[in-house]
Amino acid sequence: DLTKDYIAEAVKKYIQPIKVPEPKKITSNLVDRLIYTDAHIGMDPNKNGFSLYGGKWSEKELLAQLDETVQFIVAEQGGNELIIDDLGDYLDGWNGETVRKGHSLPQNMDNQKMFDVGLNFKVKMIDLLVQYYENIIVNNICEDNHAGAFGYVVNSAFKQVVELKYKNVKVT
């Protein structure tokens, strides 16, 4: 099965030994939360140059936003547990359309690139945050109109990778 082979290769690519320092001890019952939505990985926001919003949205911009987000979370840390909620529209679509079809989308990545960028983003987020928290819980919404089952595939690979790497991370 080609899908299984592709996912197996991606999982091998992201599972590498990593030494994780002990999380800093915070004497608090607080839980930190990160909620994000509409990452639209693969979206081309200004393909024809006439976009209302313009700008660029690529892997480089996405990872820059990740770094900024992680810096903020660490600076504002108040508890030993982090709950991360991805509310959907994580990937922009499949084959240049929403997964429900009939709505074409200008995209700057093909399906394989969106998979790789999407998986890398989520794994890197955990790699950067795991040293600060005793437990991390990640909840992913996959029944959206842009990513749908494609989002599920990325999140399933993400779950396999991070739950193998880290015993203190749980993904739903």
CSV table of C-alpha atoms in Angstrom, one decimal:
chain,number,residue,atom,x,y,z
A,1,ASP,CA,0.0,0.0,0.0
A,2,LEU,CA,1.6,3.3,-1.1
A,3,THR,CA,0.0,5.3,1.6
A,4,LYS,CA,1.4,3.0,4.3
A,5,ASP,CA,4.9,3.2,2.8
A,6,TYR,CA,4.8,7.0,2.6
A,7,ILE,CA,3.7,7.3,6.2
A,8,ALA,CA,6.2,4.7,7.4
A,9,GLU,CA,9.0,6.7,5.6
A,10,ALA,CA,7.8,10.0,7.2
A,11,VAL,CA,7.7,8.4,10.6
A,12,LYS,CA,11.2,7.1,10.3
A,13,LYS,CA,12.3,10.6,9.2
A,14,TYR,CA,11.0,12.3,12.3
A,15,ILE,CA,11.9,9.7,14.9
A,16,GLN,CA,15.4,10.4,16.0
A,17,PRO,CA,16.8,10.0,19.5
A,18,ILE,CA,16.7,13.3,21.5
A,19,LYS,CA,17.9,14.0,25.0
A,20,VAL,CA,15.1,15.8,26.9
A,21,PRO,CA,16.1,17.8,30.0
A,22,GLU,CA,13.8,17.5,33.0
A,23,PRO,CA,11.0,20.0,32.9
A,24,LYS,CA,11.4,22.9,35.3
A,25,LYS,CA,9.3,22.4,38.4
A,26,ILE,CA,6.5,24.9,38.8
A,27,THR,CA,4.6,24.8,42.0
A,28,SER,CA,1.2,25.5,40.6
A,29,ASN,CA,-2.0,23.7,39.7
A,30,LEU,CA,-2.4,25.8,36.6
A,31,VAL,CA,-2.7,24.3,33.1
A,32,ASP,CA,-1.4,26.2,30.1
A,33,ARG,CA,-3.3,26.1,26.8
A,34,LEU,CA,-2.4,26.8,23.2
A,35,ILE,CA,-5.3,27.1,20.8
A,36,TYR,CA,-4.8,27.7,17.1
A,37,THR,CA,-6.8,27.3,14.0
A,38,ASP,CA,-6.8,27.9,10.3
A,39,ALA,CA,-3.1,27.3,9.6
A,40,HIS,CA,-4.0,26.5,5.9
A,41,ILE,CA,-0.7,25.0,5.2
A,42,GLY,CA,-0.2,25.1,1.4
A,43,MET,CA,-2.4,28.2,0.8
A,44,ASP,CA,-1.2,30.8,-1.6
A,45,PRO,CA,-2.8,34.0,-0.3
A,46,ASN,CA,-1.8,36.2,-3.2
A,47,LYS,CA,-1.4,34.0,-6.3
A,48,ASN,CA,-2.6,36.7,-8.8
A,49,GLY,CA,-1.3,39.8,-7.0
A,50,PHE,CA,-4.7,41.2,-6.3
A,51,SER,CA,-5.5,39.7,-2.9
A,52,LEU,CA,-7.3,41.8,-0.3
A,53,TYR,CA,-4.7,40.6,2.3
A,54,GLY,CA,-1.7,39.9,0.2
A,55,GLY,CA,1.4,38.5,1.8
A,56,LYS,CA,3.2,35.2,1.7
A,57,TRP,CA,2.3,32.0,3.5
A,58,SER,CA,5.0,29.3,3.1
A,59,GLU,CA,6.9,26.9,5.2
A,60,LYS,CA,9.4,29.6,6.2
A,61,GLU,CA,6.6,31.9,7.5
A,62,LEU,CA,4.9,29.0,9.2
A,63,LEU,CA,8.0,28.0,11.1
A,64,ALA,CA,8.7,31.6,12.0
A,65,GLN,CA,5.3,31.8,13.6
A,66,LEU,CA,6.0,28.5,15.4
A,67,ASP,CA,9.2,30.0,16.9
A,68,GLU,CA,7.4,33.1,18.0
A,69,THR,CA,4.5,31.1,19.5
A,70,VAL,CA,6.9,28.8,21.5
A,71,GLN,CA,8.8,31.8,22.8
A,72,PHE,CA,5.6,33.3,24.1
A,73,ILE,CA,4.4,30.1,25.7
A,74,VAL,CA,7.6,29.5,27.5
A,75,ALA,CA,7.8,33.1,28.7
A,76,GLU,CA,4.3,33.0,30.0
A,77,GLN,CA,4.4,29.4,31.4
A,78,GLY,CA,2.3,29.0,34.5
A,79,GLY,CA,1.8,25.3,34.9
A,80,ASN,CA,3.4,21.9,34.4
A,81,GLU,CA,0.8,20.7,31.9
A,82,LEU,CA,0.1,22.1,28.4
A,83,ILE,CA,-3.0,21.4,26.4
A,84,ILE,CA,-2.7,22.2,22.7
A,85,ASP,CA,-5.9,22.4,20.6
A,86,ASP,CA,-5.8,22.6,16.8
A,87,LEU,CA,-9.3,23.6,15.8
A,88,GLY,CA,-9.0,22.6,12.1
A,89,ASP,CA,-8.3,23.8,8.6
A,90,TYR,CA,-4.8,22.8,9.3
A,91,LEU,CA,-4.0,22.0,5.7
A,92,ASP,CA,-5.4,24.0,2.9
A,93,GLY,CA,-6.9,21.2,0.8
A,94,TRP,CA,-6.2,18.2,-1.4
A,95,ASN,CA,-5.2,18.5,-5.1
A,96,GLY,CA,-5.9,22.2,-5.1
A,97,GLU,CA,-9.4,21.9,-3.8
A,98,THR,CA,-11.2,21.7,-0.5
A,99,VAL,CA,-11.7,18.0,0.5
A,100,ARG,CA,-15.4,18.4,-0.1
A,101,LYS,CA,-14.5,19.3,-3.8
A,102,GLY,CA,-16.0,21.9,-6.0
A,103,HIS,CA,-14.0,24.8,-4.4
A,104,SER,CA,-10.7,25.3,-6.1
A,105,LEU,CA,-7.9,26.9,-4.0
A,106,PRO,CA,-4.7,28.6,-5.0
A,107,GLN,CA,-1.9,26.6,-3.4
A,108,ASN,CA,1.8,26.9,-3.2
A,109,MET,CA,2.5,23.2,-2.3
A,110,ASP,CA,1.5,19.9,-3.6
A,111,ASN,CA,-0.1,17.2,-1.3
A,112,GLN,CA,3.2,15.6,-0.5
A,113,LYS,CA,4.8,18.9,0.5
A,114,MET,CA,1.8,19.9,2.6
A,115,PHE,CA,2.1,16.5,4.4
A,116,ASP,CA,5.8,17.0,5.1
A,117,VAL,CA,5.4,20.6,6.2
A,118,GLY,CA,2.4,19.8,8.3
A,119,LEU,CA,4.0,16.9,10.1
A,120,ASN,CA,7.3,18.7,10.6
A,121,PHE,CA,5.5,21.7,12.2
A,122,LYS,CA,3.7,19.6,14.7
A,123,VAL,CA,6.7,17.4,15.6
A,124,LYS,CA,8.9,20.5,15.9
A,125,MET,CA,6.4,22.2,18.2
A,126,ILE,CA,6.5,19.2,20.6
A,127,ASP,CA,10.3,18.9,20.3
A,128,LEU,CA,10.6,22.6,21.4
A,129,LEU,CA,8.0,22.5,24.2
A,130,VAL,CA,8.4,19.0,25.8
A,131,GLN,CA,11.4,20.1,27.9
A,132,TYR,CA,9.2,22.7,29.7
A,133,TYR,CA,6.2,20.5,30.6
A,134,GLU,CA,5.6,17.3,32.6
A,135,ASN,CA,2.7,16.5,30.3
A,136,ILE,CA,1.4,17.7,26.9
A,137,ILE,CA,-2.0,16.8,25.6
A,138,VAL,CA,-2.7,17.6,21.9
A,139,ASN,CA,-6.3,17.6,20.5
A,140,ASN,CA,-6.8,17.8,16.8
A,141,ILE,CA,-10.0,18.6,14.9
A,142,CYS,CA,-10.0,16.8,11.6
A,143,GLU,CA,-13.6,17.2,10.2
A,144,ASP,CA,-13.1,20.6,8.6
A,145,ASN,CA,-13.9,21.6,5.1
A,146,HIS,CA,-10.3,22.3,3.9
A,147,ALA,CA,-8.2,19.3,5.2
A,148,GLY,CA,-10.8,16.7,6.2
A,149,ALA,CA,-9.3,13.2,5.9
A,150,PHE,CA,-6.0,14.6,4.7
A,151,GLY,CA,-5.7,16.4,8.1
A,152,TYR,CA,-6.5,13.1,9.8
A,153,VAL,CA,-3.6,11.4,7.9
A,154,VAL,CA,-1.1,14.1,9.0
A,155,ASN,CA,-2.4,14.0,12.6
A,156,SER,CA,-2.3,10.2,12.7
A,157,ALA,CA,1.4,10.2,11.6
A,158,PHE,CA,2.0,13.0,14.2
A,159,LYS,CA,0.5,10.9,16.9
A,160,GLN,CA,2.6,7.9,16.0
A,161,VAL,CA,5.8,9.9,16.0
A,162,VAL,CA,5.4,11.9,19.2
A,163,GLU,CA,3.9,9.2,21.3
A,164,LEU,CA,6.9,6.9,20.3
A,165,LYS,CA,9.4,9.7,21.1
A,166,TYR,CA,7.8,11.0,24.3
A,167,LYS,CA,6.0,9.2,27.1
A,168,ASN,CA,4.6,12.4,28.4
A,169,VAL,CA,2.8,13.4,25.2
A,170,LYS,CA,-0.7,12.2,24.3
A,171,VAL,CA,-2.4,13.0,21.0
A,172,THR,CA,-6.1,12.8,20.1
